[in-house]
C-alpha cells in the first residue's frame, strides 16, 4: 500500500525518508517478496521449471520510488527476503535507475555518504530537490559488509525494533548497533540443513502454543515455527524461522471442533493418517472430517508446562518434525510417545 495513501506526513518528508510510517511495511514486504520468488510455494508442476530458470532477481528501489517507501529499508527488505529462499545460489541484482519512477532522487540515499551527496549534486535522478544532509554516513557497501555472515534473524529483529528514530537514516541507525559474533563468511543467509537419514529427533511432545483469539505460532523446541508453504488446498506444512505476523504461521485451535485453523483460512489435515511419518497438509475446513480433529494437551508427566505440549490427531498420531530448528523441516504425523 502506498505510503502516500496514509496521508500522515507531507510529501517532502516522504521523498526524503523522513516519515515514520515509511518504516512500518517491513513484515508485509518481506512476506510478499519471499512468496513471489520461493520455488517451493508454487504448484509442483511449475516448481522445477522456476528453480531451473530463475537465477537472479533484478530490482531497484521500487518500494522507495513508486510507493514513497524508505529506500534504505527497502534494499534491506529485498536482501533479507532473498536470503530466506531455498535456492541458495539465487542472486539479487540491485540497481539504481534514472527514470520510470516519480521519486528517483530517493534512490541516492541507498548509496549513502559521499556517493549519495555526489548523486544528488549530479541532479539527473530527481525532478525536485532532495537534501544532501539526509544522506547520512553509512553506505550500502558499509551495511552489506557489516551484516554479511550474520543470521537473517538478527537483521530482521533490528529492522523491526531498532529504526524508530526518523531523524536518522536506517543505515546509520543499524551501523551503531552491536552485532553478535558472525557465524559464516558467506552472504547473509539462514543456514539450511539436510534431513537426517533416519527420522531422528522426536519432538511430538515438545510444542508450544499460546492460544489467542487472533491465533499464535506453533513453535518447535528447536525454535522454528509451523508454517504453511503456500496458500492452496493440499499445500504441505513445514518448519520455518518464526515471523509471528505472517498469516501462514498463525494458528487458532477451535476447541469445540478440534480443528487447527491457519491464518490463511484452511485447516491442518492428515494426508496419510495411517502412516508413521505420514504427510500433513492444509485442506478446506470441514468439522466432520476426522483427519482435521486435534487435541492440544500436556505431554505425559508435564502438566502445566506450556512448552511441552502434544498435538495429537484424534484419528491417531501426533504432530512431529525431523528438523525442529531448520528452515524447510518437514511436518509429519508420528506415533505418539
CSV table of N, CA and C in Angstrom, one decimal, residues 235-311:
chain,number,residue,atom,x,y,z
A,235,UNK,N,-1.5,-27.8,0.2
A,235,UNK,CA,-0.1,-27.3,0.5
A,235,UNK,C,0.5,-28.0,1.7
A,236,UNK,N,1.7,-28.5,1.6
A,236,UNK,CA,2.3,-29.2,2.8
A,236,UNK,C,2.6,-28.1,3.9
A,237,UNK,N,2.9,-28.6,5.1
A,237,UNK,CA,3.4,-27.7,6.1
A,237,UNK,C,4.8,-28.0,6.4
A,238,UNK,N,5.6,-27.0,6.9
A,238,UNK,CA,7.0,-27.3,7.2
A,238,UNK,C,7.4,-26.3,8.3
A,239,UNK,N,8.6,-26.4,8.7
A,239,UNK,CA,9.1,-25.6,9.8
A,239,UNK,C,9.9,-24.4,9.1
A,240,UNK,N,9.8,-23.2,9.7
A,240,UNK,CA,10.4,-22.0,9.2
A,240,UNK,C,10.7,-21.1,10.3
A,241,UNK,N,11.7,-20.2,10.0
A,241,UNK,CA,12.0,-19.2,11.0
A,241,UNK,C,10.8,-18.4,11.4
A,242,UNK,N,10.6,-18.1,12.7
A,242,UNK,CA,9.4,-17.5,13.2
A,242,UNK,C,9.2,-16.1,12.7
A,243,UNK,N,8.1,-15.8,12.0
A,243,UNK,CA,7.7,-14.4,11.8
A,243,UNK,C,6.3,-14.4,12.2
A,244,UNK,N,6.0,-14.0,13.5
A,244,UNK,CA,4.7,-14.2,14.1
A,244,UNK,C,3.6,-13.4,13.4
A,245,UNK,N,4.0,-12.3,12.7
A,245,UNK,CA,2.9,-11.5,12.0
A,245,UNK,C,2.4,-12.2,10.7
A,246,UNK,N,3.1,-13.2,10.2
A,246,UNK,CA,2.7,-13.9,9.0
A,246,UNK,C,1.4,-14.7,9.2
A,247,UNK,N,0.4,-14.6,8.3
A,247,UNK,CA,-0.8,-15.4,8.4
A,247,UNK,C,-0.5,-16.9,8.3
A,248,UNK,N,0.5,-17.2,7.6
A,248,UNK,CA,0.9,-18.6,7.4
A,248,UNK,C,1.4,-19.3,8.6
A,249,UNK,N,1.8,-18.5,9.6
A,249,UNK,CA,2.3,-19.0,10.9
A,249,UNK,C,1.4,-18.8,12.1
A,250,UNK,N,0.2,-18.3,11.8
A,250,UNK,CA,-0.7,-18.1,12.9
A,250,UNK,C,-1.8,-19.2,12.9
A,251,UNK,N,-2.0,-19.8,14.1
A,251,UNK,CA,-2.9,-20.9,14.2
A,251,UNK,C,-3.9,-20.6,15.4
A,252,UNK,N,-5.2,-21.0,15.1
A,252,UNK,CA,-6.2,-20.9,16.1
A,252,UNK,C,-6.8,-22.3,16.3
A,253,UNK,N,-6.8,-22.7,17.6
A,253,UNK,CA,-7.4,-24.0,17.9
A,253,UNK,C,-8.9,-23.8,18.3
A,254,UNK,N,-9.8,-24.4,17.5
A,254,UNK,CA,-11.2,-24.4,17.7
A,254,UNK,C,-11.5,-25.6,18.7
A,255,UNK,N,-11.6,-25.3,19.9
A,255,UNK,CA,-11.8,-26.3,21.0
A,255,UNK,C,-13.0,-27.2,20.7
A,256,UNK,N,-14.1,-26.6,20.2
A,256,UNK,CA,-15.3,-27.3,20.0
A,256,UNK,C,-15.2,-28.4,18.9
A,257,UNK,N,-14.5,-28.1,17.8
A,257,UNK,CA,-14.4,-29.0,16.7
A,257,UNK,C,-13.0,-29.7,16.7
A,258,UNK,N,-12.0,-29.2,17.4
A,258,UNK,CA,-10.7,-29.7,17.4
A,258,UNK,C,-9.9,-29.3,16.2
A,259,UNK,N,-10.3,-28.4,15.4
A,259,UNK,CA,-9.6,-28.0,14.2
A,259,UNK,C,-8.5,-27.0,14.5
A,260,UNK,N,-7.4,-27.1,13.9
A,260,UNK,CA,-6.3,-26.1,13.9
A,260,UNK,C,-6.4,-25.3,12.6
A,261,UNK,N,-6.9,-24.1,12.8
A,261,UNK,CA,-7.2,-23.2,11.6
A,261,UNK,C,-6.0,-22.3,11.4
A,262,UNK,N,-5.5,-22.3,10.2
A,262,UNK,CA,-4.4,-21.4,9.9
A,262,UNK,C,-4.9,-20.0,9.5
A,263,UNK,N,-4.0,-19.0,9.6
A,263,UNK,CA,-4.4,-17.6,9.3
A,263,UNK,C,-4.8,-17.4,7.9
A,264,UNK,N,-4.5,-18.4,7.0
A,264,UNK,CA,-4.9,-18.3,5.6
A,264,UNK,C,-6.3,-18.9,5.4
A,265,UNK,N,-6.9,-19.4,6.5
A,265,UNK,CA,-8.3,-19.9,6.4
A,265,UNK,C,-8.5,-21.4,6.2
A,266,UNK,N,-7.4,-22.2,6.0
A,266,UNK,CA,-7.6,-23.6,5.9
A,266,UNK,C,-7.2,-24.4,7.1
A,267,UNK,N,-7.5,-25.6,7.2
A,267,UNK,CA,-7.2,-26.4,8.4
A,267,UNK,C,-6.1,-27.5,8.2
A,268,UNK,N,-5.4,-27.7,9.3
A,268,UNK,CA,-4.4,-28.8,9.3
A,268,UNK,C,-5.0,-30.1,9.2
A,269,UNK,N,-4.6,-30.9,8.2
A,269,UNK,CA,-5.2,-32.2,7.9
A,269,UNK,C,-4.2,-33.3,7.7
A,270,UNK,N,-4.5,-34.5,8.0
A,270,UNK,CA,-3.6,-35.6,7.9
A,270,UNK,C,-3.8,-36.2,6.5
A,271,UNK,N,-2.8,-36.0,5.6
A,271,UNK,CA,-2.9,-36.6,4.3
A,271,UNK,C,-2.8,-38.1,4.3
A,272,UNK,N,-1.9,-38.6,5.2
A,272,UNK,CA,-1.7,-40.0,5.3
A,272,UNK,C,-1.9,-40.5,6.8
A,273,UNK,N,-3.1,-40.6,7.2
A,273,UNK,CA,-3.4,-40.7,8.6
A,273,UNK,C,-3.0,-42.1,9.2
A,274,UNK,N,-2.7,-43.1,8.4
A,274,UNK,CA,-2.4,-44.4,8.9
A,274,UNK,C,-0.9,-44.7,8.7
A,275,UNK,N,-0.1,-43.7,8.3
A,275,UNK,CA,1.3,-43.9,8.0
A,275,UNK,C,2.2,-43.2,9.1
A,276,UNK,N,3.1,-44.0,9.7
A,276,UNK,CA,4.0,-43.4,10.7
A,276,UNK,C,5.0,-42.6,9.9
A,277,UNK,N,5.0,-41.2,10.1
A,277,UNK,CA,5.8,-40.4,9.2
A,277,UNK,C,5.0,-39.8,8.1
A,278,UNK,N,3.7,-40.0,8.2
A,278,UNK,CA,2.8,-39.5,7.1
A,278,UNK,C,2.7,-38.0,6.9
A,279,UNK,N,2.4,-37.6,5.7
A,279,UNK,CA,2.4,-36.2,5.3
A,279,UNK,C,1.2,-35.5,6.0
A,280,UNK,N,1.5,-34.2,6.3
A,280,UNK,CA,0.4,-33.3,6.8
A,280,UNK,C,0.2,-32.2,5.7
A,281,UNK,N,-1.0,-31.8,5.5
A,281,UNK,CA,-1.2,-30.7,4.5
A,281,UNK,C,-2.4,-29.9,5.0
A,282,UNK,N,-2.6,-28.8,4.2
A,282,UNK,CA,-3.8,-27.9,4.5
A,282,UNK,C,-4.9,-28.3,3.6
A,283,UNK,N,-6.1,-28.2,4.2
A,283,UNK,CA,-7.3,-28.5,3.4
A,283,UNK,C,-8.5,-27.7,3.9
A,284,UNK,N,-9.5,-27.4,3.0
A,284,UNK,CA,-10.6,-26.7,3.4
A,284,UNK,C,-11.3,-27.2,4.7
A,285,UNK,N,-11.6,-26.4,5.6
A,285,UNK,CA,-12.1,-26.8,6.9
A,285,UNK,C,-13.4,-27.5,6.8
A,286,UNK,N,-13.5,-28.7,7.4
A,286,UNK,CA,-14.8,-29.5,7.4
A,286,UNK,C,-14.8,-30.1,8.8
A,287,UNK,N,-15.8,-29.7,9.7
A,287,UNK,CA,-15.8,-30.1,11.0
A,287,UNK,C,-16.1,-31.6,11.2
A,288,UNK,N,-16.7,-32.2,10.1
A,288,UNK,CA,-17.0,-33.6,10.2
A,288,UNK,C,-15.8,-34.5,9.7
A,289,UNK,N,-14.8,-33.9,9.2
A,289,UNK,CA,-13.6,-34.7,8.8
A,289,UNK,C,-12.8,-35.1,9.9
A,290,UNK,N,-12.7,-36.4,10.2
A,290,UNK,CA,-11.9,-36.8,11.4
A,290,UNK,C,-10.4,-36.6,11.3
A,291,UNK,N,-9.9,-36.4,10.1
A,291,UNK,CA,-8.5,-36.1,9.9
A,291,UNK,C,-8.1,-34.7,10.3
A,292,UNK,N,-9.1,-33.8,10.6
A,292,UNK,CA,-8.9,-32.4,11.0
A,292,UNK,C,-9.1,-32.2,12.5
A,293,UNK,N,-9.3,-33.2,13.2
A,293,UNK,CA,-9.6,-33.1,14.6
A,293,UNK,C,-8.3,-33.3,15.5
A,294,UNK,N,-8.0,-32.3,16.3
A,294,UNK,CA,-6.7,-32.4,17.1
A,294,UNK,C,-7.0,-32.0,18.5
A,295,UNK,N,-6.2,-32.6,19.4
A,295,UNK,CA,-6.2,-32.3,20.8
A,295,UNK,C,-4.9,-31.7,21.1
A,296,UNK,N,-4.8,-30.5,21.8
A,296,UNK,CA,-3.6,-29.9,22.3
A,296,UNK,C,-3.6,-30.1,23.8
A,297,UNK,N,-2.7,-31.0,24.2
A,297,UNK,CA,-2.7,-31.4,25.6
A,297,UNK,C,-1.3,-31.5,26.2
A,298,UNK,N,-1.2,-31.4,27.5
A,298,UNK,CA,0.1,-31.6,28.1
A,298,UNK,C,0.7,-32.9,27.9
A,299,UNK,N,2.0,-33.0,27.5
A,299,UNK,CA,2.6,-34.3,27.4
A,299,UNK,C,2.6,-35.1,28.7
A,300,UNK,N,2.7,-36.4,28.6
A,300,UNK,CA,2.6,-37.1,29.9
A,300,UNK,C,3.7,-36.7,30.8
A,301,UNK,N,3.3,-36.4,32.1
A,301,UNK,CA,4.3,-36.0,33.1
A,301,UNK,C,4.7,-34.6,33.1
A,302,UNK,N,4.0,-33.8,32.2
A,302,UNK,CA,4.5,-32.4,32.1
A,302,UNK,C,3.3,-31.4,32.3
A,303,UNK,N,2.3,-31.8,33.1
A,303,UNK,CA,1.2,-30.9,33.3
A,303,UNK,C,1.5,-29.5,33.7
A,304,UNK,N,0.9,-28.6,33.0
A,304,UNK,CA,1.1,-27.2,33.3
A,304,UNK,C,2.3,-26.5,32.5
A,305,UNK,N,3.1,-27.3,31.8
A,305,UNK,CA,4.2,-26.8,31.1
A,305,UNK,C,3.8,-26.5,29.7
A,306,UNK,N,3.6,-25.2,29.3
A,306,UNK,CA,3.1,-24.9,28.0
A,306,UNK,C,4.1,-25.0,26.9
A,307,UNK,N,5.3,-25.4,27.2
A,307,UNK,CA,6.3,-25.6,26.2
A,307,UNK,C,6.6,-27.1,26.0
A,308,UNK,N,5.7,-27.9,26.6
A,308,UNK,CA,5.8,-29.4,26.4
A,308,UNK,C,4.5,-29.9,26.0
A,309,UNK,N,3.9,-29.4,25.0
A,309,UNK,CA,2.6,-29.8,24.5
A,309,UNK,C,2.6,-30.9,23.5
A,310,UNK,N,1.6,-31.7,23.5
A,310,UNK,CA,1.5,-32.8,22.5
A,310,UNK,C,0.3,-32.4,21.6
A,311,UNK,N,0.4,-32.3,20.3
A,311,UNK,CA,-0.7,-32.0,19.4
A,311,UNK,C,-1.0,-33.3,18.7
